[in-house]
Amino acid sequence: MGPELTAPGVVAVVVANGPTPWLDEALASLAGQDYPNLSVLVIDVGGDDAIADRVATMLPGAHLARMPAGTGFADAANKGLETVEQVAHVLICHDDVVLEPDAVQLLLEEAYRSNAGLTCPKFVMWDAPDRLASVGMGADRLGVVHQLVEPGELDQGQHDAAREVFVAPSGAVLVRTDLWRALGGFNPGAGRPGEDLDLCWRAQLAGARVVVAPQARARHLEARSKGLRCDGAGKALAKREDMSTLSEQHRLRTLWTCYSAQYLVLVVPVVLAFTFAESLWALSHRKAARDVLGPFAALVGSVRAPRSLWAARRRTQRLRRVSDRVMWKAQSRGSARLRILVRLRLERGHELAWAAARAAAVLEGRSTTDGAAGVAEPVKAKPPALAGAALARPARTNWRYTAATACAVVLALFIGSRNVLSQPLPLVGQLPFLGGGVGPWWHEWWSGLGPGGLGGSSFAPPGLLFMGLIGAVSFGSTNFALHVLVLGPLALGPLGIYFAAGRFGSQRGRLAATVVYAALPIPYNALAQGHWAGLIGYAASPWLLGGLCRLGGQAPYRFTHWDGAWARLISLGLLVALAASLAPAMLLLVPIIGLALLVGSLLTGRHQGGLRFLFASLIATAVAFVGLLPWSVGLLGSSAALSSSPSGPAHALSVSQLLRLQTGPFGGGALAWAVVAAAAVPLFIGRSWRMAWAARLWVVAFTCLSLAWAGSRGWFPMPQLELVLAPAGAALALAVAVGAAAVEVDLSGFRFGWRQFAPAFGALAVVAASLPFLSWVGGGQWGLPGTGAEASFAFPSGSPGGDYRVLWVGAAGSIPLAEQGTSGGVAFGTSLDGLPLASQLWAPEDAGNAQLVAQDLRWAEGNETTALGHLLASLAVRYVVVPVGGAATSEADLPVLSALARQVDLVPVGTDSSYRVFANASWVPLFSVIDGGAPSGAVPAQVPEPAWTAANKLQQLDLAAALQLPVGGSDGRSFSVAARPPSLQVYGAVPERSWRLRANGHVVAGTATLGGGTSWVLPVGTDDVALNRAGSFGQQVADVLLLLGWGVALAAAFHRLRARWGDQLTMASLELGPPSADVSEIDWSEVLDGQSVG
Amino acid sequence: MVLAALTSVLVAGLALGGAGAPGRPAQAAEVQAPSEAPAVALSSSWFCAGATVSNGGPAPGALVFTNAGSDRLTGSVRLVSHSGRQEDLNVAVPAGGTTTLQEQFPSAHGGPGAPWVGALVTLYGGTASVSQLVRAHEGVSSQPCASSAARNWYFVDGKTLRNATEEISLINPYPEVAIADLSFTTEYGQEQPVVFDGVVVPADGLTVLNLGSHLRRRTRIAVTVRVRSGQVAAFETELVTPPPPGAPLVGSNGGLNPASPIAGATLTLGSSEPSTSWWWPEGSDGVGLTESYIVYNPGGRAATMSVSLISQGAGGGLGGATELTVGPYATATLTTNGQPWALPGVAYAVHLVSTNGVPVVAERSLVGSSPSPERGLGVLLGQDKPGRSWLLPASPALAIKMAGAAAPPVALPAQALPLRVFGLVDQALAGLAASTMAAQPSGQLWLEALDRGPKAAVLVVGSIVRGRLVTLPGTRPVVVPAGEREGILLPVTASGRALVVSSSEAVLVEQDWYGYQPATGMSLSPAVLLG
């Protein structure tokens, strides 16, 4: 005799609502059960004859019972089970439940092992089997049912222990036949939804146990809650409000039925109080009349049929084996309703929305790429109005709070910037400068970089185009444009955080994050030190981080397939491109942030979804790289060009300073720790996606802090510290928002203890983090000095005596232009005819003559020369300027200063104590005509020599005395040679082949000389000479291509967004329009309430 | 798990951050010696002043270019006079040798009155130095030129007596005017005559200030030079003519017009920065010698000083120590004669340290008179920066040779040799020195070295021959015990070579010249550190 003959018989009773699309899969799962003695009874209540063929096809051995269309689930189950005999257990199933092959076997084993009356499996989501839907349910003392797991919670086996629960969802429940008969099945008056609560309560009153067997898994579509189930006429079943009222009515009937008289005396007043409270709440929130009256309607409805109610109560009380005191212990304490209310406000549009989005993706025929193991064939029927219905709905916010917070932040920023706003911006650090106006920005972008720098770039930086556009929008007002470019990030950053934190659902958290981000010292330190890249990073980081979070598709963000996310990817890529055009290091930072998000996901076990972060960041970076071509190619081989204005070892900070983001004058003191404290809250109280996001954000913060810590010590080339720390600041601010959500959602799940102080602690931390900000506001200019490099010296106009260079030397980040080279601990760069131009905010990709200057400075610092002016003369350096004190480094930290002071041909000039200016007594103009009749030693040698030898000779050359006939401006003009001795040569302090010389219309070949200059020997008889910069045509072609590329990308993204707006409008109209067979609104509250609808 | 991971990272980071210094470690600013030659250089500049033209004036000067390198060196010299005259010259220095240039304008006299002269020298290469020799009637003095200008200069001791003059020479090597203010501390307290306020030093020019014109009859003058605009190099020239025989030294007018009893000439390059620690490799006491250490406190806080003597041959032990307090803007003098810890005939080194951290400037003053064979005045500012390689400045014997004043050999006083060579470990060297002196009896050239470190130093005195350091004939390596000093008598015949002192450990080095009758005078000068 085989084992199958000894197995107790089990009958699976499936109540089907016609030949629904998911029925085949449900029947197939029953057919695939490995339990040897399973019979199936399908009870059709849909009234569609086609079901017979479906059942016959999918489950040939099954029995089919037909009942009148519209028969309820409970009545159908009761009727069907009347026909079942000689089996110990029956399995009651919905038609949208798919059982794992071993589910029945495991259920039965657990039922026997636990001596359970009712045994239910673990329900996972239909399309995402790695996400939990239900592992049994609980109920409070008023019968309000709640899930024991969070919908969408990742199934990691954390709930896999068999245990007693109060309610077994009726989606699939194994019931002992004798118990079923004793109870009389479902209570005829209990109806649906709520029949499972009634059945389980009565079973426990009778002394039976209700157990969940999590090893048995079942996927549950919950078709009714998602509006997928229709009646025979094709109309969606049970509108939301009706379901809610019915649910309440059935719950109350269960209370009246199951409680003993003594306990009813206690419960009734509470029920009445809650009824009034719910009604008042709906009234105060201006709900519809049915919402206000609904609680009373349910109360009245619950006692509408007193006879049947009384009969049911008598039957139930006759079964009683357990006192209500014992029952209370099995029920949840507190009010599940209140918890649900809070959760409803938060979860709507988040986790369920995420789950719904995935479901929608499946139902729309798309494949889920991550976590697809065990996913069955998608349901063919498209659920109308499902996709995105709830996702489009933002978290509920009170606009008054938002407006008040925005006003406060803007007002504080305005007051704090009042002095800066009322005057031109000083030239401090790498802030863009007013000189020249908007026109030169366009000119340099179009025609390429001028000869001011020591090195060169093949193409002008696209950031100039952006600056030019801002200038154009400002109607040519450079002053206004500069204020927008410099001060705009102060407002853009908090705005970005406000939007990025929106998905976390807590308005308080969102506003707190905004305030915290506005109060971070990062932008103000950047401003005080003139670190424009830091400001760009501060403005861009929240948007970039938010974009990556959105594309990651992890709860609570909406899941979007790659093929539907390309518009977002391009948008994010363009945003990266825009930020990188102003701060090139962003091209490196974005993948690093993506990697950090992946690591954070791995830490919390979300490895599959975590890869999306990395991919999204890489794709966005690639898009940005393409968008910045061909300029971006030059960044590949030049770390200096990437970092532009790096922070050198002089800016190295301790860990405590970095954690407080104290990179400058702001951020010191104990209160600065408050940001870290506030951001740490979700790590202690967060659960589910809140914990996951807290981990991700903290990993981002730690990554950026670590980079800043290591890079600032010179371990690798490092951009401005504020730029690297900005993503850390954004991550911490977002963690604050997550913490607020955790306080509102998760805190109630903990017993009373230290965690209960988290709200007060978090609020205090946010307030404490904001207090220093208020003190900074008082200064009116964020530590920005009143004057900058523009006041250091009255540089003469270059043209009359010939163009000249100014060599800016100082601590990294203190010189008012991007560094073109370094020498020891100092950075340097050159500008033309005085102050730097806008284009010199970007470091050249080619170092050019920077190495010559670096060598010269090293010789000076090493006390190896006292004639540095002679050495620099060949590069047309007329002034050497060193920023000292204030935001720059003190004189004691700059050995180069004493080295410069030792030079006998450098004369200290200028009166600004913040800048030490030296005039080179030996300078020569950028282009000069050298008289061939000069002393032989004055004519530069044209044969390449070792650097030392060349420099030694150069020191003994008195170029200033030998030169005659200064050429004048370097803007490509022609000039005449007045004297015509037999031999003349034009000397240019520019690299060979970077300029072209025509003598009497003929091109003259230049020769490299003096290390970094070019010499052209003029033919005899030359009287007209023209100098032009080489290679501007390629620049202009690149400019046109860049414009075209950006135009196409923007148009495509705009087209896609426009289409999406159209979709959303259509969706909205569908929702607002009259219900039809294809449209039904999703009732998330049912799912949250734990009702097993479907 | 997440919380634990993040917390551990945070704790580790904080621990690391606490341990790790933020960025560059704090470094004490290193005081660059006013006279320091780069070992390897494209060029080096030297600024010399404090002498008069060689063909006139009371302190005829000469420039001595020393090239310790293996290649011939070229340079340019701009002679400037206090009257504004300038003359550019070129100079070439052979490898391992010296070149002497008389400070005189080739064409004519330097200007009216005392033709004070200075020189701005640029040498196109390293391992070289420039010294200035002054050969006055009152004596000789050699001093390295300044290799850098500065905004502050300090001189510790000077006097303006009936027979003593003191000049401060300010030379400006930059092509822009410098403006300096001078203030003084004398026996009358702080003084700041208006005439010394806003002293203009022309670009590439020289300004010489005769302190006696407004600080008359001061027996003790400490000078502070503050440059409010630009930078200068400052020298002090002190000339004391012999008092008339039989004339009262305290003056004929109730002591109000005193005279100095000992004649001599000193040229001193000022100190550009006060320090809390000063060393002298050589100190001595003897009959007829008056040695004193004068401390000038240019700051506003009183300095508490400790003066220690490091005796030779005692394993670096202290021969004695005493305390000294110097008030703000005041000077204090410690005379070693008669001190119980100063043993006559025992050479020692001296260390002066500020125990309360107030920086001061200090110098050693040596006055030699009969019956000592060493006559004249010697002044040497303290040193503080040890090194392994030194370039010796020009020997005053050179100046005597140049003047054709090489005296016939005379017998040395019996006590002269033991006084200087006492404690010399190598008696053979002492014998060699004695024979050398017999050949050049006009004076003794001494090299004094002090090893402050914990390890004994081996010193080699040599010159560069064909690119290699060759031991100077007549000398051999000398061991300077750890924490001790040593004196080496050098052959005077070596004065035409570039002498390099190479040491296995960092030491302090000075060069002393003691002339005997009839070429009297003494010259104490620091060696030039090869940086």
XYZ file of N, CA and C in Angstrom, chain A residues 600 602-605 649-650 652-657 659 673 676 680 683-684 691 694-696 698-699 702 706 709 712-713 825 856 859 862-867 871 889 892-895 900-909 916 921 947-949 951-952 955-956, chain B residues 1-18 20-25 27 29 32 36-47 73-75 120-126 147-151 173-177 204 229-231 531:
384
model
N 25.283 50.714 0.006
C 24.250 50.854 1.024
C 23.147 49.832 0.841
N 23.504 46.900 -0.551
C 24.044 45.591 -0.182
C 24.025 45.414 1.333
N 24.315 46.480 2.031
C 24.328 46.390 3.483
C 22.959 46.001 4.036
N 21.934 46.407 3.317
C 20.589 46.122 3.805
C 19.939 44.986 3.034
N 20.706 44.296 2.238
C 20.185 43.120 1.555
C 19.402 43.415 0.299
N 46.983 69.996 0.533
C 47.186 69.582 1.913
C 46.937 70.702 2.911
N 47.078 71.958 2.457
C 46.858 73.051 3.392
C 45.418 73.066 3.886
N 43.682 70.284 4.555
C 43.360 69.018 5.196
C 42.705 69.272 6.543
N 41.627 68.534 6.773
C 40.860 68.749 8.002
C 40.775 67.442 8.780
N 40.502 67.570 10.057
C 40.352 66.377 10.881
C 38.978 65.760 10.630
N 38.815 64.547 11.145
C 37.537 63.859 10.957
C 36.400 64.627 11.621
N 36.663 65.150 12.781
C 35.585 65.871 13.461
C 35.197 67.113 12.673
N 36.169 67.765 12.083
C 35.832 68.935 11.267
C 35.056 68.514 10.024
N 33.128 65.855 9.712
C 31.768 65.455 10.088
C 30.894 66.669 10.347
N 27.456 69.457 15.491
C 27.245 68.011 15.517
C 25.764 67.652 15.389
N 24.609 65.691 12.282
C 24.912 64.258 12.325
C 23.937 63.546 13.260
N 21.193 60.663 12.243
C 21.398 59.315 12.772
C 20.106 58.695 13.291
N 18.698 55.500 11.757
C 19.509 54.303 11.960
C 19.080 53.559 13.216
N 18.490 54.286 14.146
C 18.124 53.666 15.410
C 16.666 53.217 15.451
N 14.902 52.128 7.001
C 16.232 51.669 7.408
C 17.137 51.530 6.186
N 18.134 54.944 5.081
C 19.088 55.535 6.024
C 20.479 54.967 5.790
N 20.540 53.672 5.570
C 21.840 53.042 5.329
C 22.451 53.554 4.035
N 21.657 53.610 2.984
C 22.192 54.086 1.706
C 22.730 55.507 1.838
N 23.632 57.137 4.488
C 24.812 57.246 5.341
C 26.055 56.720 4.636
N 25.877 55.712 3.827
C 27.042 55.222 3.076
C 27.501 56.293 2.090
N 29.331 58.809 4.215
C 30.641 58.313 4.645
C 31.609 58.267 3.469
N 34.948 60.329 3.513
C 36.229 59.628 3.422
C 37.056 60.159 2.266
N 38.462 63.396 3.306
C 39.511 63.229 4.314
C 40.816 62.796 3.662
N 42.134 65.363 0.810
C 42.664 66.631 1.300
C 44.055 66.462 1.890
N 44.445 65.242 2.141
C 45.802 65.011 2.621
C 46.768 64.747 1.482
N 53.945 73.349 -2.140
C 52.624 73.439 -1.522
C 51.752 74.536 -2.084
N 60.720 77.252 -11.875
C 61.269 78.543 -11.423
C 60.930 78.792 -9.960
N 63.030 76.672 -7.720
C 64.372 77.222 -7.572
C 64.367 78.394 -6.587
N 63.889 77.071 -3.104
C 65.072 76.361 -2.650
C 66.279 77.258 -2.502
N 66.058 78.551 -2.581
C 67.142 79.520 -2.437
C 68.193 79.301 -3.510
N 67.738 78.862 -4.660
C 68.675 78.596 -5.732
C 68.735 79.716 -6.751
N 67.910 80.697 -6.567
C 67.997 81.854 -7.447
C 67.533 83.087 -6.701
N 68.115 84.181 -7.075
C 67.624 85.465 -6.558
C 67.232 86.366 -7.716
N 67.070 85.742 -8.873
C 66.690 86.503 -10.059
C 65.504 85.832 -10.731
N 63.834 84.937 -14.871
C 63.311 83.665 -15.372
C 61.878 83.811 -15.859
N 45.900 81.424 3.008
C 46.801 80.936 4.048
C 47.640 82.090 4.567
N 53.030 82.812 7.135
C 53.950 81.820 7.685
C 53.828 80.488 6.962
N 52.656 80.214 6.389
C 52.457 78.949 5.691
C 52.905 79.014 4.239
N 53.403 80.120 3.818
C 53.773 80.282 2.420
C 55.259 80.590 2.308
N 56.084 79.572 2.261
C 57.509 79.830 2.087
C 57.802 80.568 0.787
N 59.964 84.884 -2.760
C 59.740 86.004 -3.673
C 60.381 87.278 -3.127
N 60.279 87.434 -1.821
C 60.857 88.636 -1.220
C 62.374 88.658 -1.367
N 62.994 87.515 -1.542
C 64.451 87.456 -1.682
C 64.918 87.872 -3.071
N 64.000 87.842 -4.029
C 64.424 88.073 -5.398
C 64.742 89.554 -5.615
N 65.883 89.783 -6.209
C 66.326 91.173 -6.334
C 65.657 91.890 -7.497
N 65.014 91.147 -8.384
C 64.362 91.809 -9.503
C 62.837 91.830 -9.366
N 62.348 91.490 -8.202
C 60.911 91.598 -7.930
C 60.714 92.695 -6.888
N 59.862 93.641 -7.232
C 59.673 94.792 -6.366
C 58.314 94.699 -5.690
N 58.264 94.729 -4.376
C 56.952 94.721 -3.709
C 56.193 96.001 -4.037
N 54.971 95.823 -4.484
C 54.097 96.973 -4.768
C 52.729 96.660 -4.200
N 49.972 90.184 -1.502
C 51.338 90.663 -1.688
C 51.597 90.683 -3.188
N 60.811 93.632 -12.394
C 61.566 94.717 -13.020
C 62.156 94.293 -14.359
N 67.128 72.384 -18.990
C 66.430 73.450 -18.281
C 67.392 74.279 -17.443
N 68.284 73.603 -16.786
C 69.206 74.328 -15.916
C 70.079 75.299 -16.733
N 70.611 74.771 -17.812
C 71.486 75.599 -18.638
C 70.720 76.778 -19.225
N 68.026 78.127 -18.074
C 67.679 79.088 -17.032
C 68.890 79.892 -16.609
N 70.025 79.238 -16.556
C 71.233 79.961 -16.163
C 71.550 81.065 -17.161
N 69.007 83.913 -16.921
C 69.240 84.852 -15.829
C 70.223 85.951 -16.218
N 71.106 85.586 -17.092
C 72.115 86.568 -17.470
C 71.681 87.402 -18.665
N 22.899 45.528 11.726
C 24.147 45.332 11.019
C 24.623 46.647 10.403
N 23.622 47.329 9.763
C 23.971 48.610 9.143
C 24.467 49.585 10.183
N 23.724 49.627 11.281
C 24.088 50.567 12.340
C 25.466 50.234 12.889
N 25.703 48.932 13.064
C 27.001 48.533 13.607
C 28.114 48.898 12.642
N 27.877 48.649 11.366
C 28.917 48.952 10.383
C 29.210 50.442 10.342
N 28.160 51.236 10.281
C 28.367 52.674 10.193
C 28.990 53.220 11.468
N 28.546 52.697 12.601
C 29.103 53.177 13.854
C 30.581 52.842 13.964
N 30.930 51.624 13.548
C 32.342 51.249 13.637
C 33.185 52.116 12.733
N 32.659 52.409 11.547
C 33.407 53.294 10.650
C 33.571 54.669 11.279
N 32.489 55.144 11.907
C 32.529 56.467 12.519
C 33.549 56.510 13.652
N 33.499 55.477 14.493
C 34.426 55.439 15.630
C 35.862 55.341 15.129
N 36.057 54.490 14.126
C 37.408 54.365 13.581
C 37.881 55.676 12.991
N 36.962 56.332 12.307
C 37.327 57.608 11.707
C 37.682 58.644 12.736
N 36.892 58.678 13.807
C 37.161 59.650 14.854
C 38.488 59.356 15.539
N 38.711 58.043 15.762
C 39.978 57.688 16.399
C 41.142 58.065 15.501
N 40.969 57.778 14.233
C 42.018 58.108 13.278
C 42.196 59.611 13.194
N 41.057 60.287 13.182
C 41.125 61.747 13.098
C 41.764 62.343 14.308
N 41.512 61.753 15.473
C 42.136 62.280 16.671
C 43.630 62.078 16.652
N 45.484 61.468 13.835
C 46.138 62.102 12.708
C 46.082 63.603 12.791
N 47.168 64.191 12.476
C 47.191 65.650 12.485
C 46.465 66.142 11.257
N 45.721 67.211 11.393
C 45.029 67.751 10.247
C 45.986 68.455 9.307
N 46.326 67.777 8.292
C 47.141 68.423 7.283
C 48.586 68.532 7.693
N 49.155 69.622 7.367
C 50.590 69.759 7.565
C 50.899 69.956 9.033
N 51.880 69.253 9.519
C 52.233 69.452 10.913
C 52.793 70.850 11.116
N 55.153 73.540 12.012
C 56.593 73.571 11.997
C 57.050 74.924 12.525
N 59.080 78.043 12.470
C 59.678 78.771 11.361
C 61.195 78.755 11.506
N 66.412 81.901 8.766
C 67.484 81.800 7.801
C 68.620 82.719 8.233
N 74.004 82.986 4.060
C 73.887 81.555 3.833
C 74.009 81.316 2.343
N 74.909 80.449 1.971
C 75.144 80.240 0.547
C 74.420 79.004 0.069
N 73.709 79.101 -1.040
C 73.065 77.891 -1.564
C 74.110 76.935 -2.117
N 73.881 75.657 -1.834
C 74.846 74.666 -2.309
C 74.741 74.489 -3.813
N 73.497 74.460 -4.287
C 73.274 74.345 -5.722
C 72.334 75.471 -6.108
N 72.748 76.249 -7.079
C 71.898 77.389 -7.398
C 72.139 77.854 -8.817
N 71.085 78.417 -9.381
C 71.235 79.129 -10.645
C 71.981 80.425 -10.412
N 71.628 81.054 -9.322
C 72.263 82.323 -8.999
C 72.135 82.578 -7.518
N 73.021 83.382 -7.021
C 72.890 83.825 -5.639
C 73.295 85.287 -5.583
N 72.632 86.003 -4.700
C 72.902 87.433 -4.597
C 73.538 87.724 -3.256
N 74.426 88.665 -3.246
C 75.136 89.041 -2.026
C 75.148 90.556 -1.927
N 74.917 91.001 -0.740
C 74.840 92.443 -0.525
C 75.878 92.816 0.528
N 83.122 80.327 -12.129
C 81.879 81.038 -11.815
C 81.976 82.466 -12.341
N 80.869 82.911 -12.903
C 80.838 84.319 -13.314
C 79.811 85.049 -12.467
N 79.949 86.328 -12.458
C 79.014 87.135 -11.681
C 79.070 88.575 -12.093
N 76.391 95.171 -4.755
C 75.309 94.212 -5.030
C 75.878 93.188 -5.998
N 75.999 91.995 -5.522
C 76.695 90.971 -6.295
C 75.716 89.872 -6.684
N 75.787 89.474 -7.913
C 75.035 88.277 -8.347
C 76.028 87.286 -8.918
N 76.059 86.132 -8.313
C 76.908 85.066 -8.817
C 76.016 84.039 -9.504
N 76.376 83.665 -10.713
C 75.537 82.744 -11.481
C 75.957 81.312 -11.194
N 75.625 80.891 -10.006
C 75.930 79.533 -9.593
C 75.913 79.444 -8.083
N 76.027 78.236 -7.579
C 75.987 78.046 -6.137
C 77.351 77.684 -5.582
N 73.300 87.426 2.262
C 72.735 86.750 1.082
C 71.247 87.013 0.939
N 70.696 87.744 1.862
C 69.285 88.108 1.734
C 69.048 89.417 2.458
N 68.069 90.128 1.970
C 67.670 91.357 2.655
C 66.567 91.011 3.642
N 66.249 91.940 4.490
C 65.211 91.681 5.494
C 64.560 93.007 5.879
N 63.489 92.860 6.609
C 62.752 94.058 7.043
C 63.190 94.517 8.429
N 68.964 96.287 -2.183
C 69.264 95.606 -3.446
C 68.103 95.619 -4.439
N 66.993 96.228 -4.066
C 65.795 96.139 -4.910
C 65.604 97.405 -5.737
N 64.933 97.244 -6.832
C 64.747 98.415 -7.704
C 63.620 99.324 -7.217
N 63.450 99.434 -5.947
C 62.459 100.362 -5.404
C 62.995 100.935 -4.089
N 62.624 102.140 -3.818
C 63.132 102.813 -2.625
C 62.660 102.084 -1.366
N 68.580 100.119 -5.395
C 69.942 99.727 -5.739
C 70.944 100.713 -5.150
N 59.106 100.028 4.362
C 58.807 99.766 2.954
C 60.049 99.188 2.306
N 59.909 98.042 1.685
C 61.039 97.405 1.048
C 61.846 96.569 2.024
N 63.031 96.202 1.609
C 63.929 95.401 2.430
C 65.349 95.900 2.210
N 73.901 75.927 2.359
C 72.551 75.373 2.520
C 72.167 74.483 1.376
